[in-house]
Amino acid sequence: MTGEHSSTGGSAMTSIMGHSRLVFLPIPLLLLLLLETLVAATAAGGGQWALLQRTIGVSAMHMQLLHNDRVVVFDRTDFGRSNLSLPDGKCRNDPDDKALRVDCTAHSVEYDVAANTFRPLMLLTDAWCSSGTVAPDGTLVQTGGFNDGERASRTFRPCDDCGCNWVEVPQALAVRRWYATNQILPDGRAIVVGGRRQFNYEFYPKSPDASDLRTIALPFLRDTRDAVENNLYPFVHLNIDGNLFIFANNRAILLDYTKNTVVKTYPKMPGGEPRNYPSSGSSVLLPLKPSPTEAEVLICGGAPMGSYVQALQSRGFVRALDTCGRIKITEAAASWSMEKMPVPRVMGDMVLLPSGEVLMINGAAAGTAGWELARDPVLTPVVYRPDSPAGARFDVQRPSTTPRLYHSTAVLLRDGRVLVGGSNPHVNYKFSGVEFPTELSLEAFSPAYLSPAYSALRPRIVTSPSPIRLSYGKRFRLHFTAGAVGDEGVRVTMVAPSFATHSFSMNQRLLVLETEAAAKTADSGAYQVMAMAPASAILAPSGYYMVFVVNGGVPSESNWAHIQ
């Protein structure tokens, strides 16, 4: 690591008090923000922050971890030069690019987690506000964007040397897709849902006979569009029945995409406030239990109706939403249960942790998504514990010192840390003369379970090789070492690496597997645990997953596994 720092309550106070432009904020919000800082300063504040790279030359608008433990990071291509040159004199030549027709800088990098190094990648088409999935073979499949990238597909196949790069097809999609959402399906294809002025969906890749080139209308997306949209980057989750839960603005449906039939319409979330871009809350499918019979979705944060227009017209920055809605999407009479977060948050990211908790990180306490439309960064992450009693689920963590606002991202790494990057609330890269400069750094947040205090419980998987080959519904054995088995016992969790952008991690999924009690092996002194792989591709679409042993709530470093 190039450097490490732990944030303190004092630095968080300086961050808040140093923002002279907070005159736009109402007095109650100022008091709330000061209270947030005091809580962070006086509470134990779990977790640790470490600076990994002061600059990677590119702001991390999009991030995806791949199964070679490298993270593909990329930004737009249409704003001019980045801070990282392409190698060997390479340049991107685009006569239609209004910012820079000949651009010899990179707009994408590959970050090597183990080595803490990065290298530039050649991105030709504009991937601004695009979407993605990982195919069953581990290839990043990325679609849409702006300008020459609006109908493009881009693939990145991971390799162990430096020979991998983007492969792009400019006219791969049926229509332009800007601010769309992708979800991997049980058959290995991706469904691409919505986007600006696209009230439909399509599939990718296309079939060889071109029978699925057309788009399929989804009136729900038109119905949820308001004066400032608020239905972009819809939250899409694959339900345990194979249908898709789709949330846009303030309401949701369950879609049978094979028949283009809405099989369920859920009640509007209480309060009726928008949660999707540009109001930009965040959403996760909560961890699925062994042989699940129910599934729950959690949606947190966002911006009240009118926030975007008020900020755009320089009339101030409205306090972000401080509520979460939780719903059992499998229930016949599903209803929302509302909870209040410790702090308001818009443009936050929610990351499923291998322990089964949810990390809320990044974002702002006032304003909305958009160029320079937010104020007061929320520096304190919060851990949400789904299985704790209502009213006791939130735990404020140690604050960062780096604001992560519009166009910031966070992804889970195989060792249990969370990689955090991005934040560029400007049309171009700006490093001076602005309140929140463009951020090119990468940090890691280490949740409390990585504290040395838990070293005796921390398991270490000794099963080889990696990746583990799994078959649906079949048992597999993991060997691990640990100082002792915790009172909560041993679980095995399986996490899909997600595509993170604009406060939503597409394809994010955590399964708690059916396991037998861990037992010590007679010969080696290590432990072994038998686990059952998910029963079908509906529960776990084919592909690569991180498999963790969790001992007394403390996860191991994971092994990669491939299921098919």
mmCIF file of N, CA, C and O in Angstrom, residues 256-323:
data_model
loop_
_atom_site.group_PDB
_atom_site.id
_atom_site.type_symbol
_atom_site.label_atom_id
_atom_site.label_comp_id
_atom_site.label_asym_id
_atom_site.label_seq_id
_atom_site.Cartn_x
_atom_site.Cartn_y
_atom_site.Cartn_z
ATOM 1 N N ASP A 256 -42.489 -11.263 -15.375
ATOM 2 C CA ASP A 256 -42.127 -12.503 -16.060
ATOM 3 C C ASP A 256 -41.621 -12.098 -17.432
ATOM 4 O O ASP A 256 -42.410 -11.838 -18.355
ATOM 5 N N TYR A 257 -40.309 -11.990 -17.566
ATOM 6 C CA TYR A 257 -39.722 -11.478 -18.802
ATOM 7 C C TYR A 257 -39.845 -12.482 -19.940
ATOM 8 O O TYR A 257 -39.721 -12.122 -21.121
ATOM 9 N N THR A 258 -40.093 -13.759 -19.621
ATOM 10 C CA THR A 258 -40.239 -14.752 -20.684
ATOM 11 C C THR A 258 -41.565 -14.596 -21.417
ATOM 12 O O THR A 258 -41.706 -15.019 -22.568
ATOM 13 N N LYS A 259 -42.555 -13.990 -20.750
ATOM 14 C CA LYS A 259 -43.873 -13.783 -21.349
ATOM 15 C C LYS A 259 -44.237 -12.310 -21.456
ATOM 16 O O LYS A 259 -45.338 -11.979 -21.918
ATOM 17 N N ASN A 260 -43.334 -11.448 -21.016
ATOM 18 C CA ASN A 260 -43.591 -10.012 -20.939
ATOM 19 C C ASN A 260 -44.908 -9.747 -20.212
ATOM 20 O O ASN A 260 -45.777 -9.011 -20.692
ATOM 21 N N THR A 261 -45.020 -10.328 -19.041
ATOM 22 C CA THR A 261 -46.230 -10.203 -18.235
ATOM 23 C C THR A 261 -45.884 -9.712 -16.842
ATOM 24 O O THR A 261 -44.977 -10.264 -16.190
ATOM 25 N N VAL A 262 -46.593 -8.687 -16.376
ATOM 26 C CA VAL A 262 -46.443 -8.238 -14.992
ATOM 27 C C VAL A 262 -47.278 -9.165 -14.116
ATOM 28 O O VAL A 262 -48.507 -9.187 -14.224
ATOM 29 N N VAL A 263 -46.605 -9.942 -13.281
ATOM 30 C CA VAL A 263 -47.320 -10.922 -12.469
ATOM 31 C C VAL A 263 -47.693 -10.372 -11.100
ATOM 32 O O VAL A 263 -48.510 -10.971 -10.400
ATOM 33 N N LYS A 264 -47.094 -9.250 -10.726
ATOM 34 C CA LYS A 264 -47.443 -8.639 -9.440
ATOM 35 C C LYS A 264 -47.095 -7.152 -9.483
ATOM 36 O O LYS A 264 -46.059 -6.766 -10.039
ATOM 37 N N THR A 265 -47.974 -6.352 -8.920
ATOM 38 C CA THR A 265 -47.699 -4.930 -8.720
ATOM 39 C C THR A 265 -47.640 -4.669 -7.223
ATOM 40 O O THR A 265 -48.594 -4.974 -6.498
ATOM 41 N N TYR A 266 -46.527 -4.147 -6.770
ATOM 42 C CA TYR A 266 -46.328 -3.918 -5.343
ATOM 43 C C TYR A 266 -46.883 -2.549 -4.955
ATOM 44 O O TYR A 266 -46.992 -1.647 -5.793
ATOM 45 N N PRO A 267 -47.220 -2.379 -3.687
ATOM 46 C CA PRO A 267 -47.682 -1.050 -3.248
ATOM 47 C C PRO A 267 -46.571 -0.020 -3.359
ATOM 48 O O PRO A 267 -45.385 -0.350 -3.283
ATOM 49 N N LYS A 268 -46.974 1.216 -3.544
ATOM 50 C CA LYS A 268 -46.009 2.309 -3.597
ATOM 51 C C LYS A 268 -45.294 2.414 -2.251
ATOM 52 O O LYS A 268 -45.893 2.191 -1.197
ATOM 53 N N MET A 269 -43.995 2.737 -2.297
ATOM 54 C CA MET A 269 -43.264 2.877 -1.040
ATOM 55 C C MET A 269 -43.847 4.043 -0.234
ATOM 56 O O MET A 269 -44.086 5.119 -0.786
ATOM 57 N N PRO A 270 -44.103 3.845 1.055
ATOM 58 C CA PRO A 270 -44.668 4.919 1.884
ATOM 59 C C PRO A 270 -43.853 6.205 1.782
ATOM 60 O O PRO A 270 -42.626 6.188 1.768
ATOM 61 N N GLY A 271 -44.559 7.312 1.725
ATOM 62 C CA GLY A 271 -43.931 8.618 1.556
ATOM 63 C C GLY A 271 -43.915 9.072 0.114
ATOM 64 O O GLY A 271 -43.917 10.270 -0.168
ATOM 65 N N GLY A 272 -43.866 8.103 -0.821
ATOM 66 C CA GLY A 272 -43.952 8.415 -2.237
ATOM 67 C C GLY A 272 -42.773 9.153 -2.822
ATOM 68 O O GLY A 272 -42.853 9.655 -3.945
ATOM 69 N N GLU A 273 -41.657 9.223 -2.106
ATOM 70 C CA GLU A 273 -40.499 9.964 -2.617
ATOM 71 C C GLU A 273 -39.728 9.119 -3.632
ATOM 72 O O GLU A 273 -39.666 7.898 -3.526
ATOM 73 N N PRO A 274 -39.100 9.760 -4.627
ATOM 74 C CA PRO A 274 -38.359 9.019 -5.646
ATOM 75 C C PRO A 274 -37.046 8.471 -5.106
ATOM 76 O O PRO A 274 -36.392 9.094 -4.276
ATOM 77 N N ARG A 275 -36.654 7.312 -5.621
ATOM 78 C CA ARG A 275 -35.440 6.637 -5.143
ATOM 79 C C ARG A 275 -34.438 6.344 -6.254
ATOM 80 O O ARG A 275 -33.333 5.878 -5.959
ATOM 81 N N ASN A 276 -34.822 6.566 -7.523
ATOM 82 C CA ASN A 276 -33.924 6.251 -8.633
ATOM 83 C C ASN A 276 -33.346 7.532 -9.240
ATOM 84 O O ASN A 276 -33.806 8.628 -8.946
ATOM 85 N N TYR A 277 -32.373 7.354 -10.118
ATOM 86 C CA TYR A 277 -31.650 8.484 -10.693
ATOM 87 C C TYR A 277 -32.612 9.470 -11.343
ATOM 88 O O TYR A 277 -33.480 9.070 -12.097
ATOM 89 N N PRO A 278 -32.448 10.802 -11.072
ATOM 90 C CA PRO A 278 -31.339 11.424 -10.344
ATOM 91 C C PRO A 278 -31.519 11.530 -8.831
ATOM 92 O O PRO A 278 -30.654 12.087 -8.153
ATOM 93 N N SER A 279 -32.631 11.018 -8.307
ATOM 94 C CA SER A 279 -32.788 11.063 -6.846
ATOM 95 C C SER A 279 -31.876 10.056 -6.149
ATOM 96 O O SER A 279 -31.525 10.227 -4.987
ATOM 97 N N SER A 280 -31.503 8.999 -6.838
ATOM 98 C CA SER A 280 -30.356 8.130 -6.520
ATOM 99 C C SER A 280 -30.265 7.638 -5.082
ATOM 100 O O SER A 280 -29.356 7.998 -4.332
ATOM 101 N N GLY A 281 -31.229 6.786 -4.693
ATOM 102 C CA GLY A 281 -31.024 5.931 -3.543
ATOM 103 C C GLY A 281 -30.234 4.713 -3.982
ATOM 104 O O GLY A 281 -29.589 4.700 -5.041
ATOM 105 N N SER A 282 -30.288 3.650 -3.173
ATOM 106 C CA SER A 282 -29.586 2.419 -3.522
ATOM 107 C C SER A 282 -30.433 1.234 -3.088
ATOM 108 O O SER A 282 -31.349 1.377 -2.271
ATOM 109 N N SER A 283 -30.122 0.061 -3.638
ATOM 110 C CA SER A 283 -30.957 -1.114 -3.387
ATOM 111 C C SER A 283 -30.112 -2.377 -3.379
ATOM 112 O O SER A 283 -29.136 -2.491 -4.135
ATOM 113 N N VAL A 284 -30.499 -3.335 -2.529
ATOM 114 C CA VAL A 284 -29.898 -4.673 -2.533
ATOM 115 C C VAL A 284 -30.989 -5.717 -2.350
ATOM 116 O O VAL A 284 -32.003 -5.479 -1.695
ATOM 117 N N LEU A 285 -30.757 -6.872 -2.944
ATOM 118 C CA LEU A 285 -31.484 -8.081 -2.577
ATOM 119 C C LEU A 285 -30.785 -8.624 -1.343
ATOM 120 O O LEU A 285 -29.589 -8.930 -1.390
ATOM 121 N N LEU A 286 -31.503 -8.701 -0.228
ATOM 122 C CA LEU A 286 -30.868 -9.140 1.019
ATOM 123 C C LEU A 286 -30.412 -10.593 0.902
ATOM 124 O O LEU A 286 -30.919 -11.355 0.066
ATOM 125 N N PRO A 287 -29.434 -11.016 1.728
ATOM 126 C CA PRO A 287 -28.895 -12.373 1.626
ATOM 127 C C PRO A 287 -29.988 -13.441 1.616
ATOM 128 O O PRO A 287 -30.924 -13.397 2.412
ATOM 129 N N LEU A 288 -29.830 -14.385 0.698
ATOM 130 C CA LEU A 288 -30.786 -15.484 0.577
ATOM 131 C C LEU A 288 -30.383 -16.607 1.526
ATOM 132 O O LEU A 288 -29.217 -17.027 1.562
ATOM 133 N N LYS A 289 -31.346 -17.115 2.281
ATOM 134 C CA LYS A 289 -31.090 -18.177 3.249
ATOM 135 C C LYS A 289 -30.936 -19.518 2.529
ATOM 136 O O LYS A 289 -31.276 -19.655 1.352
ATOM 137 N N PRO A 290 -30.466 -20.557 3.230
ATOM 138 C CA PRO A 290 -30.370 -21.877 2.597
ATOM 139 C C PRO A 290 -31.732 -22.343 2.086
ATOM 140 O O PRO A 290 -32.755 -22.183 2.760
ATOM 141 N N SER A 291 -31.750 -22.902 0.878
ATOM 142 C CA SER A 291 -32.994 -23.367 0.236
ATOM 143 C C SER A 291 -34.095 -22.333 0.435
ATOM 144 O O SER A 291 -35.136 -22.599 1.043
ATOM 145 N N PRO A 292 -33.909 -21.125 -0.084
ATOM 146 C CA PRO A 292 -34.785 -20.008 0.281
ATOM 147 C C PRO A 292 -36.221 -20.190 -0.213
ATOM 148 O O PRO A 292 -36.475 -20.664 -1.320
ATOM 149 N N THR A 293 -37.139 -19.783 0.641
ATOM 150 C CA THR A 293 -38.557 -19.740 0.276
ATOM 151 C C THR A 293 -39.061 -18.299 0.252
ATOM 152 O O THR A 293 -40.208 -18.065 -0.121
ATOM 153 N N GLU A 294 -38.235 -17.360 0.667
ATOM 154 C CA GLU A 294 -38.604 -15.959 0.616
ATOM 155 C C GLU A 294 -37.395 -15.121 0.251
ATOM 156 O O GLU A 294 -36.240 -15.532 0.438
ATOM 157 N N ALA A 295 -37.684 -13.951 -0.318
ATOM 158 C CA ALA A 295 -36.633 -13.013 -0.701
ATOM 159 C C ALA A 295 -37.075 -11.617 -0.302
ATOM 160 O O ALA A 295 -38.252 -11.266 -0.410
ATOM 161 N N GLU A 296 -36.107 -10.812 0.169
ATOM 162 C CA GLU A 296 -36.393 -9.453 0.606
ATOM 163 C C GLU A 296 -35.488 -8.464 -0.123
ATOM 164 O O GLU A 296 -34.316 -8.752 -0.383
ATOM 165 N N VAL A 297 -36.049 -7.311 -0.416
ATOM 166 C CA VAL A 297 -35.302 -6.222 -1.034
ATOM 167 C C VAL A 297 -35.260 -5.044 -0.066
ATOM 168 O O VAL A 297 -36.251 -4.744 0.613
ATOM 169 N N LEU A 298 -34.095 -4.398 0.012
ATOM 170 C CA LEU A 298 -33.904 -3.212 0.839
ATOM 171 C C LEU A 298 -33.542 -2.040 -0.065
ATOM 172 O O LEU A 298 -32.636 -2.149 -0.902
ATOM 173 N N ILE A 299 -34.251 -0.928 0.080
ATOM 174 C CA ILE A 299 -33.980 0.290 -0.692
ATOM 175 C C ILE A 299 -33.798 1.436 0.302
ATOM 176 O O ILE A 299 -34.665 1.673 1.145
ATOM 177 N N CYS A 300 -32.676 2.131 0.203
ATOM 178 C CA CYS A 300 -32.335 3.158 1.190
ATOM 179 C C CYS A 300 -31.915 4.458 0.520
ATOM 180 O O CYS A 300 -31.246 4.471 -0.513
ATOM 181 N N GLY A 301 -32.279 5.563 1.191
ATOM 182 C CA GLY A 301 -31.809 6.873 0.786
ATOM 183 C C GLY A 301 -32.478 7.387 -0.473
ATOM 184 O O GLY A 301 -33.464 6.835 -0.975
ATOM 185 N N GLY A 302 -31.935 8.463 -0.995
ATOM 186 C CA GLY A 302 -32.491 9.132 -2.156
ATOM 187 C C GLY A 302 -32.685 10.611 -1.875
ATOM 188 O O GLY A 302 -32.175 11.150 -0.886
ATOM 189 N N ALA A 303 -33.429 11.264 -2.742
ATOM 190 C CA ALA A 303 -33.671 12.705 -2.605
ATOM 191 C C ALA A 303 -35.159 12.982 -2.755
ATOM 192 O O ALA A 303 -35.814 12.404 -3.621
ATOM 193 N N PRO A 304 -35.713 13.864 -1.936
ATOM 194 C CA PRO A 304 -37.144 14.170 -2.036
ATOM 195 C C PRO A 304 -37.516 14.773 -3.386
ATOM 196 O O PRO A 304 -36.681 15.361 -4.078
ATOM 197 N N MET A 305 -38.777 14.631 -3.732
ATOM 198 C CA MET A 305 -39.285 15.241 -4.955
ATOM 199 C C MET A 305 -38.978 16.745 -4.956
ATOM 200 O O MET A 305 -39.164 17.420 -3.955
ATOM 201 N N GLY A 306 -38.489 17.236 -6.075
ATOM 202 C CA GLY A 306 -38.155 18.653 -6.200
ATOM 203 C C GLY A 306 -36.710 18.984 -5.918
ATOM 204 O O GLY A 306 -36.267 20.104 -6.192
ATOM 205 N N SER A 307 -35.953 18.038 -5.376
ATOM 206 C CA SER A 307 -34.553 18.309 -5.029
ATOM 207 C C SER A 307 -33.728 18.681 -6.251
ATOM 208 O O SER A 307 -32.895 19.607 -6.210
ATOM 209 N N TYR A 308 -33.940 17.957 -7.340
ATOM 210 C CA TYR A 308 -33.141 18.188 -8.544
ATOM 211 C C TYR A 308 -33.374 19.596 -9.096
ATOM 212 O O TYR A 308 -32.424 20.337 -9.375
ATOM 213 N N VAL A 309 -34.629 19.974 -9.232
ATOM 214 C CA VAL A 309 -34.952 21.291 -9.794
ATOM 215 C C VAL A 309 -34.452 22.404 -8.880
ATOM 216 O O VAL A 309 -33.894 23.406 -9.339
ATOM 217 N N GLN A 310 -34.613 22.248 -7.585
ATOM 218 C CA GLN A 310 -34.185 23.292 -6.647
ATOM 219 C C GLN A 310 -32.673 23.497 -6.713
ATOM 220 O O GLN A 310 -32.193 24.629 -6.720
ATOM 221 N N ALA A 311 -31.916 22.394 -6.774
ATOM 222 C CA ALA A 311 -30.456 22.521 -6.864
ATOM 223 C C ALA A 311 -30.042 23.076 -8.223
ATOM 224 O O ALA A 311 -29.130 23.907 -8.309
ATOM 225 N N LEU A 312 -30.712 22.640 -9.273
ATOM 226 C CA LEU A 312 -30.366 23.085 -10.613
ATOM 227 C C LEU A 312 -30.593 24.588 -10.773
ATOM 228 O O LEU A 312 -29.836 25.276 -11.464
ATOM 229 N N GLN A 313 -31.608 25.104 -10.114
ATOM 230 C CA GLN A 313 -31.924 26.525 -10.191
ATOM 231 C C GLN A 313 -31.218 27.352 -9.117
ATOM 232 O O GLN A 313 -31.561 28.521 -8.906
ATOM 233 N N SER A 314 -30.230 26.740 -8.431
ATOM 234 C CA SER A 314 -29.427 27.417 -7.401
ATOM 235 C C SER A 314 -30.293 27.990 -6.289
ATOM 236 O O SER A 314 -30.027 29.071 -5.759
ATOM 237 N N ARG A 315 -31.326 27.241 -5.925
ATOM 238 C CA ARG A 315 -32.208 27.663 -4.835
ATOM 239 C C ARG A 315 -31.957 26.869 -3.555
ATOM 240 O O ARG A 315 -32.779 26.875 -2.646
ATOM 241 N N GLY A 316 -30.810 26.210 -3.498
ATOM 242 C CA GLY A 316 -30.461 25.478 -2.291
ATOM 243 C C GLY A 316 -30.466 23.988 -2.502
ATOM 244 O O GLY A 316 -30.847 23.479 -3.563
ATOM 245 N N PHE A 317 -30.056 23.275 -1.468
ATOM 246 C CA PHE A 317 -29.867 21.834 -1.534
ATOM 247 C C PHE A 317 -30.730 21.183 -0.460
ATOM 248 O O PHE A 317 -30.512 21.379 0.734
ATOM 249 N N VAL A 318 -31.700 20.403 -0.902
ATOM 250 C CA VAL A 318 -32.668 19.795 -0.002
ATOM 251 C C VAL A 318 -32.026 18.631 0.744
ATOM 252 O O VAL A 318 -31.234 17.869 0.187
ATOM 253 N N ARG A 319 -32.379 18.504 2.001
ATOM 254 C CA ARG A 319 -31.897 17.383 2.822
ATOM 255 C C ARG A 319 -32.269 16.054 2.169
ATOM 256 O O ARG A 319 -33.404 15.840 1.741
ATOM 257 N N ALA A 320 -31.305 15.152 2.070
ATOM 258 C CA ALA A 320 -31.535 13.842 1.465
ATOM 259 C C ALA A 320 -32.474 13.006 2.339
ATOM 260 O O ALA A 320 -32.702 13.307 3.517
ATOM 261 N N LEU A 321 -33.006 11.945 1.767
ATOM 262 C CA LEU A 321 -33.875 11.037 2.513
ATOM 263 C C LEU A 321 -33.066 10.242 3.536
ATOM 264 O O LEU A 321 -31.920 9.853 3.283
ATOM 265 N N ASP A 322 -33.670 9.966 4.669
ATOM 266 C CA ASP A 322 -32.992 9.189 5.715
ATOM 267 C C ASP A 322 -33.751 7.897 6.015
ATOM 268 O O ASP A 322 -33.600 7.325 7.096
ATOM 269 N N THR A 323 -34.543 7.434 5.066
ATOM 270 C CA THR A 323 -35.359 6.244 5.298
ATOM 271 C C THR A 323 -34.956 5.097 4.383
ATOM 272 O O THR A 323 -34.403 5.297 3.292
#
